[in-house]
Coordinates of C-alpha atoms and ligand atoms in Angstrom, one line a residue:
M5 CA -8.3 -20.5 14.0
T6 CA -4.7 -20.9 15.3
S7 CA -2.9 -19.0 18.0
T8 CA 0.6 -18.7 19.4
D9 CA 1.6 -19.0 23.1
T10 CA 1.2 -15.6 24.8
T11 CA 2.3 -14.1 28.0
T12 CA 0.9 -11.2 30.1
D13 CA 3.2 -8.2 30.5
T14 CA 3.4 -5.8 33.5
T15 CA 0.7 -3.6 31.9
G16 CA -1.7 -6.5 31.8
A17 CA -1.6 -6.6 28.0
T18 CA -1.2 -10.0 26.3
R19 CA 2.0 -10.1 24.3
G20 CA 3.6 -13.1 22.5
G21 CA 7.1 -12.1 21.4
G22 CA 8.2 -12.3 17.8
I23 CA 8.7 -9.3 15.4
G24 CA 6.1 -7.5 13.3
I25 CA 3.9 -4.6 12.9
E26 CA 3.5 -2.4 16.0
D27 CA 1.1 0.1 14.4
L28 CA 0.1 1.4 11.0
E29 CA -1.4 4.6 9.6
L30 CA -3.0 5.4 6.2
A31 CA -2.8 8.7 4.3
A32 CA -4.9 9.7 1.3
S33 CA -4.5 12.3 -1.4
H34 CA -6.2 15.7 -1.3
H35 CA -8.6 15.0 -4.1
V36 CA -10.9 12.1 -5.0
L37 CA -12.7 11.2 -8.2
D38 CA -16.0 9.2 -8.1
L39 CA -15.6 6.4 -10.7
A40 CA -19.3 6.6 -11.6
Q41 CA -18.5 10.0 -13.1
L42 CA -15.5 8.7 -15.0
A43 CA -17.7 5.8 -16.3
E44 CA -20.3 8.3 -17.5
V45 CA -17.8 10.5 -19.4
R46 CA -16.0 7.4 -20.9
G47 CA -19.4 5.9 -21.9
V48 CA -18.9 2.8 -19.8
D49 CA -21.5 1.1 -17.5
P50 CA -20.5 2.2 -14.0
A51 CA -21.1 -1.4 -12.8
K52 CA -18.0 -2.4 -14.8
Y53 CA -15.9 -0.3 -12.4
T54 CA -17.9 -1.0 -9.1
R55 CA -18.6 -4.7 -9.7
G56 CA -16.4 -5.7 -12.6
I57 CA -13.1 -4.4 -11.2
G58 CA -14.3 -3.6 -7.7
L59 CA -13.4 0.1 -7.3
D60 CA -15.7 3.0 -6.3
E61 CA -13.3 6.0 -6.1
M62 CA -9.8 6.9 -6.9
G63 CA -7.4 9.2 -5.1
V64 CA -6.1 12.1 -7.2
V65 CA -3.1 14.1 -6.0
A66 CA -3.1 17.9 -6.0
A67 CA -0.3 19.7 -7.8
D68 CA 1.6 20.1 -4.5
E69 CA 1.4 16.5 -3.5
D70 CA 3.5 13.4 -4.4
V71 CA 4.7 10.2 -2.7
V72 CA 7.0 12.2 -0.4
T73 CA 4.1 14.3 1.0
L74 CA 1.8 11.3 1.2
G75 CA 4.4 9.2 3.0
A76 CA 5.5 11.9 5.3
S77 CA 1.8 12.6 6.3
A78 CA 1.2 9.0 7.1
A79 CA 4.5 8.7 9.1
E80 CA 3.9 11.8 11.1
R81 CA 0.5 10.7 12.3
L82 CA 1.9 7.2 13.1
L83 CA 4.8 8.5 15.1
A84 CA 2.6 11.0 16.9
R85 CA 0.5 8.1 18.1
S86 CA 3.1 5.4 18.7
G87 CA 6.3 7.5 19.3
S88 CA 9.6 7.4 17.5
E89 CA 11.7 6.0 20.3
G90 CA 14.1 3.3 19.0
V91 CA 13.6 4.3 15.3
R92 CA 17.0 4.0 13.7
T93 CA 16.0 3.1 10.1
L94 CA 13.5 4.6 7.6
L95 CA 12.7 2.4 4.6
F96 CA 10.6 4.0 1.9
A97 CA 9.0 1.6 -0.7
T98 CA 7.6 3.2 -3.9
E99 CA 7.5 2.8 -7.6
S100 CA 6.7 6.5 -8.2
G101 CA 9.9 7.9 -6.8
V102 CA 10.7 11.6 -7.4
D103 CA 14.4 11.2 -8.1
H104 CA 16.6 8.5 -9.7
S105 CA 19.3 9.0 -7.1
K106 CA 18.1 10.8 -3.9
S107 CA 15.7 8.7 -1.9
A108 CA 12.2 9.8 -0.8
A109 CA 13.3 8.4 2.6
V110 CA 15.9 11.1 3.1
I111 CA 13.5 13.8 2.2
V112 CA 10.9 12.4 4.7
H113 CA 13.6 12.0 7.3
G114 CA 14.2 15.8 7.0
L115 CA 10.5 16.7 7.0
L116 CA 9.9 14.7 10.1
G117 CA 12.9 16.1 11.9
L118 CA 14.3 12.6 12.7
P119 CA 17.8 12.4 14.3
S120 CA 20.8 12.2 11.9
S121 CA 21.4 8.7 13.5
V122 CA 18.5 7.2 11.4
R123 CA 19.5 5.4 8.2
S124 CA 17.2 6.3 5.3
V125 CA 16.8 4.4 2.0
E126 CA 14.3 3.8 -0.8
L127 CA 13.4 0.3 -2.1
K128 CA 11.9 -0.6 -5.5
Q129 CA 10.4 -3.6 -7.1
A130 CA 7.0 -2.4 -8.4
C131 CA 4.2 -3.0 -5.9
Y132 CA 6.2 -5.7 -4.0
A133 CA 8.8 -3.3 -2.4
G134 CA 6.7 -2.8 0.7
A135 CA 6.9 -6.5 1.6
A136 CA 10.6 -6.4 1.0
A137 CA 10.9 -3.4 3.3
V138 CA 9.0 -5.2 6.0
Q139 CA 11.3 -8.2 5.7
A140 CA 14.4 -6.0 5.8
A141 CA 13.0 -4.2 8.8
I142 CA 12.4 -7.5 10.6
G143 CA 16.0 -8.5 9.9
I144 CA 17.2 -5.3 11.5
V145 CA 15.1 -5.8 14.6
A146 CA 16.1 -9.4 14.9
R147 CA 19.8 -8.2 15.2
R148 CA 18.9 -5.5 17.7
P149 CA 15.4 -5.9 19.3
E150 CA 15.6 -2.5 21.0
E151 CA 15.5 -0.9 17.5
K152 CA 12.4 0.0 15.5
V153 CA 12.1 0.6 11.8
L154 CA 9.7 3.0 10.1
V155 CA 8.5 1.5 6.9
I156 CA 6.6 3.8 4.4
T157 CA 4.8 2.5 1.4
A158 CA 3.5 5.2 -0.9
D159 CA 2.5 5.5 -4.5
V160 CA 0.6 7.5 -7.1
A161 CA -0.7 5.1 -9.8
R162 CA -0.9 6.7 -13.2
Y163 CA -2.0 5.2 -16.5
G164 CA -2.9 7.0 -19.8
L165 CA -6.1 9.0 -20.1
G166 CA -8.8 6.7 -21.7
S167 CA -6.6 3.6 -21.3
S168 CA -8.0 0.3 -19.9
G169 CA -5.9 0.9 -16.8
E170 CA -7.3 4.4 -16.2
P171 CA -10.0 3.4 -13.7
T172 CA -7.3 1.5 -11.7
Q173 CA -5.3 4.6 -10.8
G174 CA -5.2 6.0 -7.3
A175 CA -3.0 7.4 -4.6
G176 CA -2.2 6.8 -1.0
A177 CA 0.4 5.8 1.6
V178 CA 0.6 3.4 4.6
A179 CA 3.3 3.9 7.2
M180 CA 4.2 1.1 9.6
L181 CA 6.3 0.7 12.7
I182 CA 8.2 -2.6 12.8
G183 CA 9.4 -3.8 16.2
A184 CA 9.9 -6.6 18.6
D185 CA 6.9 -8.0 20.5
P186 CA 4.5 -6.0 18.3
S187 CA 1.0 -5.0 19.5
L188 CA -0.7 -5.5 16.1
V189 CA 0.6 -8.3 13.9
E190 CA 3.5 -10.7 14.5
I191 CA 5.0 -11.7 11.1
E192 CA 6.0 -15.3 11.1
P193 CA 9.6 -16.3 10.1
V194 CA 8.7 -18.6 7.2
S195 CA 7.3 -17.0 4.0
G196 CA 6.9 -18.2 0.4
L197 CA 8.9 -16.5 -2.3
Y198 CA 8.7 -16.2 -6.1
S199 CA 10.7 -14.1 -8.7
A200 CA 10.5 -14.3 -12.5
D201 CA 11.6 -11.7 -15.1
V202 CA 8.3 -10.7 -16.9
D203 CA 7.4 -7.6 -18.9
D204 CA 3.8 -7.4 -17.6
F205 CA 4.0 -3.8 -16.3
W206 CA 6.9 -1.3 -16.2
R207 CA 7.5 2.5 -16.3
P208 CA 10.5 3.6 -18.4
N209 CA 12.7 6.3 -16.8
D210 CA 11.4 9.0 -19.2
S211 CA 7.7 8.2 -18.8
T212 CA 5.3 9.5 -16.2
T213 CA 2.7 6.8 -17.0
A214 CA 3.1 3.1 -16.7
M215 CA 3.1 0.6 -19.6
V216 CA 1.0 -2.5 -18.9
N217 CA 0.1 -5.7 -20.7
A218 CA -3.1 -6.2 -18.9
R219 CA -3.8 -9.8 -19.6
L220 CA -0.1 -10.8 -18.9
S221 CA -0.2 -8.8 -15.6
I222 CA -3.0 -11.0 -14.4
S223 CA -1.4 -14.3 -15.4
A224 CA 2.0 -13.1 -14.0
Y225 CA 0.2 -12.3 -10.7
K226 CA -1.3 -15.7 -10.7
N227 CA 2.0 -17.4 -11.4
A228 CA 3.6 -15.4 -8.5
L229 CA 0.8 -16.2 -6.1
L230 CA 0.9 -20.0 -6.8
G231 CA 4.7 -20.1 -6.9
A232 CA 4.9 -18.3 -3.6
W233 CA 2.2 -20.5 -2.1
D234 CA 4.0 -23.7 -3.2
D235 CA 7.3 -22.3 -1.8
L236 CA 5.5 -21.6 1.5
Q237 CA 4.4 -25.2 1.7
E238 CA 7.8 -26.5 0.8
Q239 CA 9.3 -24.3 3.6
G240 CA 7.0 -25.9 6.1
G241 CA 4.6 -23.0 6.3
P242 CA 0.9 -23.3 7.4
S243 CA -1.8 -24.9 5.3
A244 CA -4.6 -22.8 3.9
E245 CA -7.0 -24.4 6.5
D246 CA -4.7 -22.9 9.3
I247 CA -5.1 -19.4 7.9
E248 CA -8.2 -17.5 9.1
A249 CA -8.2 -14.7 6.5
F250 CA -6.2 -13.6 3.5
V251 CA -5.3 -10.2 2.3
Y252 CA -3.9 -9.9 -1.3
H253 CA -2.3 -7.1 -3.2
Q254 CA -5.3 -5.5 -4.8
P255 CA -4.6 -3.0 -7.6
F256 CA -8.4 -3.3 -8.1
T257 CA -10.3 -5.3 -5.5
K258 CA -11.6 -7.8 -8.0
M259 CA -8.0 -9.0 -8.3
A260 CA -8.2 -10.2 -4.7
V261 CA -11.3 -12.2 -5.6
K262 CA -9.5 -13.8 -8.5
A263 CA -6.5 -14.5 -6.3
Q264 CA -8.6 -16.2 -3.7
Q265 CA -10.1 -18.4 -6.4
F266 CA -6.7 -19.4 -7.7
L267 CA -5.5 -20.2 -4.2
A268 CA -8.6 -22.2 -3.3
Q269 CA -8.0 -24.3 -6.4
R270 CA -4.4 -24.9 -5.7
S271 CA -4.7 -25.6 -2.0
G272 CA -8.1 -27.5 -2.2
A273 CA -9.3 -25.4 0.8
E274 CA -12.6 -23.6 1.1
L275 CA -11.5 -20.0 1.7
D276 CA -13.7 -17.4 3.5
P277 CA -14.8 -14.8 0.9
E278 CA -16.0 -12.4 3.7
A279 CA -12.5 -11.5 4.6
L280 CA -12.0 -10.1 1.1
V281 CA -14.9 -7.6 1.7
Q282 CA -13.6 -6.5 5.0
G283 CA -10.1 -6.1 3.6
A284 CA -11.2 -4.1 0.6
V285 CA -13.0 -1.2 2.2
Y286 CA -10.1 1.3 2.0
D287 CA -8.7 0.1 -1.4
R288 CA -12.1 0.4 -3.0
R289 CA -11.9 4.1 -2.1
L290 CA -8.2 4.7 -2.6
G291 CA -7.9 3.0 -6.0
N292 CA -4.6 1.4 -6.8
T293 CA -1.8 2.5 -4.4
Y294 CA 0.8 0.0 -5.8
T295 CA 3.2 -0.6 -2.8
A296 CA 0.6 0.5 -0.2
S297 CA -2.3 -1.6 -1.6
L298 CA -1.6 -4.7 0.5
W299 CA -1.0 -2.8 3.7
A300 CA -4.2 -0.6 3.2
G301 CA -5.9 -4.0 2.8
L302 CA -4.4 -5.2 6.1
A303 CA -5.5 -1.9 7.8
S304 CA -9.0 -2.4 6.4
L305 CA -9.2 -6.0 7.6
L306 CA -8.0 -5.1 11.1
D307 CA -10.4 -2.2 11.3
H308 CA -13.5 -4.1 10.1
R309 CA -13.2 -7.7 11.3
P310 CA -13.6 -8.4 14.9
G311 CA -12.6 -11.8 16.4
L312 CA -9.2 -12.1 14.9
D313 CA -7.4 -12.1 18.3
G314 CA -4.6 -14.7 18.0
A315 CA -5.7 -15.7 14.5
R316 CA -3.2 -16.4 11.6
I317 CA -3.7 -14.3 8.5
G318 CA -2.0 -14.6 5.1
L319 CA -0.6 -11.5 3.3
F320 CA 0.2 -11.8 -0.4
S321 CA 2.4 -9.2 -2.0
Y322 CA 2.9 -9.0 -5.8
G323 CA 5.0 -6.6 -7.8
S324 CA 5.0 -6.7 -11.6
G325 CA 8.2 -7.5 -13.3
S326 CA 7.8 -9.8 -11.2
A327 CA 8.1 -10.7 -7.5
G328 CA 5.7 -12.3 -5.1
E329 CA 5.8 -13.2 -1.4
M330 CA 3.2 -14.9 0.8
L331 CA 3.7 -13.8 4.4
T332 CA 1.8 -15.0 7.4
G333 CA 1.1 -13.2 10.6
I334 CA -0.5 -13.7 14.0
V335 CA -2.9 -10.9 15.0
R336 CA -2.4 -9.7 18.5
P337 CA -5.3 -9.6 21.0
G338 CA -6.7 -6.1 21.3
Y339 CA -5.7 -5.2 17.7
M340 CA -8.9 -3.1 17.0
S341 CA -8.4 0.6 17.6
S342 CA -11.0 3.3 17.2
A343 CA -8.2 5.9 16.9
R344 CA -6.5 4.1 14.1
A345 CA -9.8 3.3 12.2
G346 CA -11.1 6.9 12.8
S347 CA -7.9 8.4 11.3
A348 CA -8.2 6.2 8.2
V349 CA -11.9 7.2 7.6
A350 CA -11.0 10.9 8.3
A351 CA -8.3 10.7 5.6
L352 CA -10.7 9.2 3.1
D353 CA -13.7 11.3 3.9
G354 CA -11.7 14.5 4.0
R355 CA -10.8 14.3 0.3
V356 CA -12.1 17.1 -2.0
P357 CA -14.0 15.7 -5.0
V358 CA -12.9 16.7 -8.5
T359 CA -14.8 16.5 -11.8
V360 CA -13.5 14.4 -14.6
A361 CA -12.3 17.6 -16.4
E362 CA -10.4 18.7 -13.3
Y363 CA -8.9 15.2 -12.9
E364 CA -7.8 15.2 -16.6
Q365 CA -6.1 18.6 -16.1
L366 CA -4.2 17.4 -13.0
H367 CA -3.3 14.2 -14.8
E368 CA -1.6 16.2 -17.6
N369 CA 0.1 18.8 -15.3
Q370 CA 3.3 17.0 -14.4
F371 CA 6.3 19.0 -13.2
G372 CA 9.7 17.9 -14.4
S373 CA 12.8 19.1 -12.7
S374 CA 14.4 20.9 -15.6
E375 CA 12.5 24.2 -15.1
D376 CA 12.0 26.1 -11.8
V377 CA 8.4 26.2 -10.8
E378 CA 6.2 27.2 -7.9
T379 CA 3.3 24.9 -7.3
P380 CA -0.2 26.2 -6.4
R381 CA -1.0 25.9 -2.7
V382 CA -3.8 23.3 -2.6
T383 CA -3.3 20.4 -0.2
T384 CA -4.1 20.8 3.5
A385 CA -2.0 17.8 4.4
P386 CA 0.9 18.4 6.9
F387 CA 3.5 18.6 4.1
R388 CA 3.5 20.0 0.6
F389 CA 5.7 19.9 -2.5
A390 CA 6.4 23.6 -3.0
G391 CA 8.0 23.3 -6.4
V392 CA 11.4 23.1 -8.1
Q393 CA 14.3 25.5 -7.5
G394 CA 17.6 25.2 -9.3
G395 CA 16.5 21.7 -10.4
A396 CA 15.9 20.5 -6.9
R397 CA 12.5 19.6 -5.5
V398 CA 11.5 21.7 -2.5
Y399 CA 9.2 20.4 0.3
E400 CA 7.8 22.3 3.2
R401 CA 5.5 21.9 6.2
N402 CA 2.1 23.2 5.2
S403 CA 1.4 26.4 7.0
E404 CA -2.4 25.7 6.7
D405 CA -1.8 22.5 8.8
Ligands
COA506 N1 -21.1 -4.9 -15.2 C1 -20.4 -5.7 -14.3 N2 -19.2 -6.2 -14.7 C2 -18.6 -5.9 -15.9 C3 -19.3 -5.1 -16.8 C4 -20.6 -4.6 -16.4 N3 -21.3 -3.8 -17.2 N4 -18.6 -4.9 -17.9 C5 -17.4 -5.7 -17.7 N5 -17.5 -6.3 -16.5 C6 -16.5 -7.1 -15.8 C7 -15.9 -8.1 -16.8 O1 -16.7 -9.3 -16.9 C8 -14.5 -8.4 -16.1 O2 -14.8 -9.3 -15.0 P1 -13.8 -10.6 -14.9 O3 -12.4 -10.1 -14.8 O4 -14.3 -11.2 -13.6 O5 -14.1 -11.4 -16.1 C9 -14.2 -7.0 -15.5 O6 -15.4 -6.3 -15.4 C10 -13.2 -6.2 -16.3 O7 -13.6 -6.2 -17.6 P2 -12.5 -6.3 -18.8 O8 -13.3 -6.2 -20.1 O9 -11.6 -7.4 -18.6 O10 -11.8 -4.8 -18.5 P3 -10.6 -4.2 -19.2 O11 -10.2 -4.9 -20.5 O12 -11.0 -2.8 -19.3 O13 -9.4 -4.4 -18.2 C11 -8.0 -4.4 -16.2 C12 -9.5 -4.5 -16.8 C13 -8.1 -4.5 -14.7 C14 -7.2 -5.4 -16.8 C15 -7.5 -3.0 -16.6 O14 -8.1 -2.0 -15.8 C16 -6.0 -2.8 -16.4 O15 -5.2 -2.9 -17.3 N6 -5.5 -2.5 -15.1 C17 -4.1 -2.3 -14.9 C18 -3.3 -3.6 -14.7 C19 -3.5 -4.2 -13.4 O16 -3.8 -3.6 -12.5 N7 -3.1 -5.5 -13.4 C20 -3.3 -6.3 -12.2 C21 -2.1 -7.2 -11.9 S1 -0.8 -6.2 -11.2

């Protein structure tokens, strides 16, 4: 285990400077599908899903939910707990954006009632955009340490019905507050980078489901992981032995197991498999959440693994297409929080189960913006997508909240 120098502030809390994650919060969809039920209907051994790909459930959005409502719900709970003082930037990372021009960030800005003096923008590079947003946020805070940045990662993963990607769908959001002298995880300045133009996964502008070359997506992930790792080493980053636990982008949690094997081979280090279990608790239940997947993994690790005070962790972000980044962070003492963990479990446990037939109907019911429509009132989350009026999407605070 490694640790940074720390100081004790006037409240008695141990703080160590730097910039990173002050707090984070997870939001889940209104519905959930048990993958054992999907396996039964598709004529597949349920163990293929639970053990073979490492998923138990997948989040399914209600007709009045999307990435905006998921992201806004996570952000509202985060700011209620940690405050919005100093927030002057809102970065929204997603690959299931609701408009080609207007950002989800601006809509969330309005729903949360943030001041007009908050810049709001959306970032895209498949599942990687969350890490890019965190790095951009750190840059902003480095220039003005009194500022904070609200980073939202939110996605709804959709593949075709009956396709090989079908069990690796899901939905969820993680909102993070980035600031100086953070109380949760300090992100270290050096990271490992990798970019390569690959057609392993993409979603054309006129398609509601993703195209994926499954085998290529796994080899492209591997190339990005090893490329980013090699770059981290060249940049003078820590060796694998100096990293207590890794969290990987996990579109399905077996992918993290594969990633750890690839990294162990490359680095020659013996890597602790236990951290993968503790970092997979939420993703096993959310399914794939694209940009939010890594950060839900981080939330899961912090909520389930004691003894990380002052420890260095590795965070690998991968986005098909492709971009990878290996970040490292130092976990702050006192990082475990029953309020944060309780909120995540409540979001997951509070979901309403759907049958496979109900899921299939929701999957097919996609609202375009060419026709005005009023969505059924289903979600009990703080915000809902009310429908389309005059071609524009309408969002509202949920009166049932
Ligand atoms: N019990 C236990 N394990 C089983 C099993 C059973 N009855 N049947 C199959 N498995 C295992 C396989 O051995 C395999 O494990 P391995 O990868 O360790 O060898 C795993 O389950 C998946 O089986 P496979 O035949 O490869 O599944 P698939 O062809 O249906 O595809 C994905 C799996 C993940 C590639 C597919 O769901 C997909 O395309 N997902 C979207 C793309 C994606 O997320 N890519 C990741 C990089 S971004």
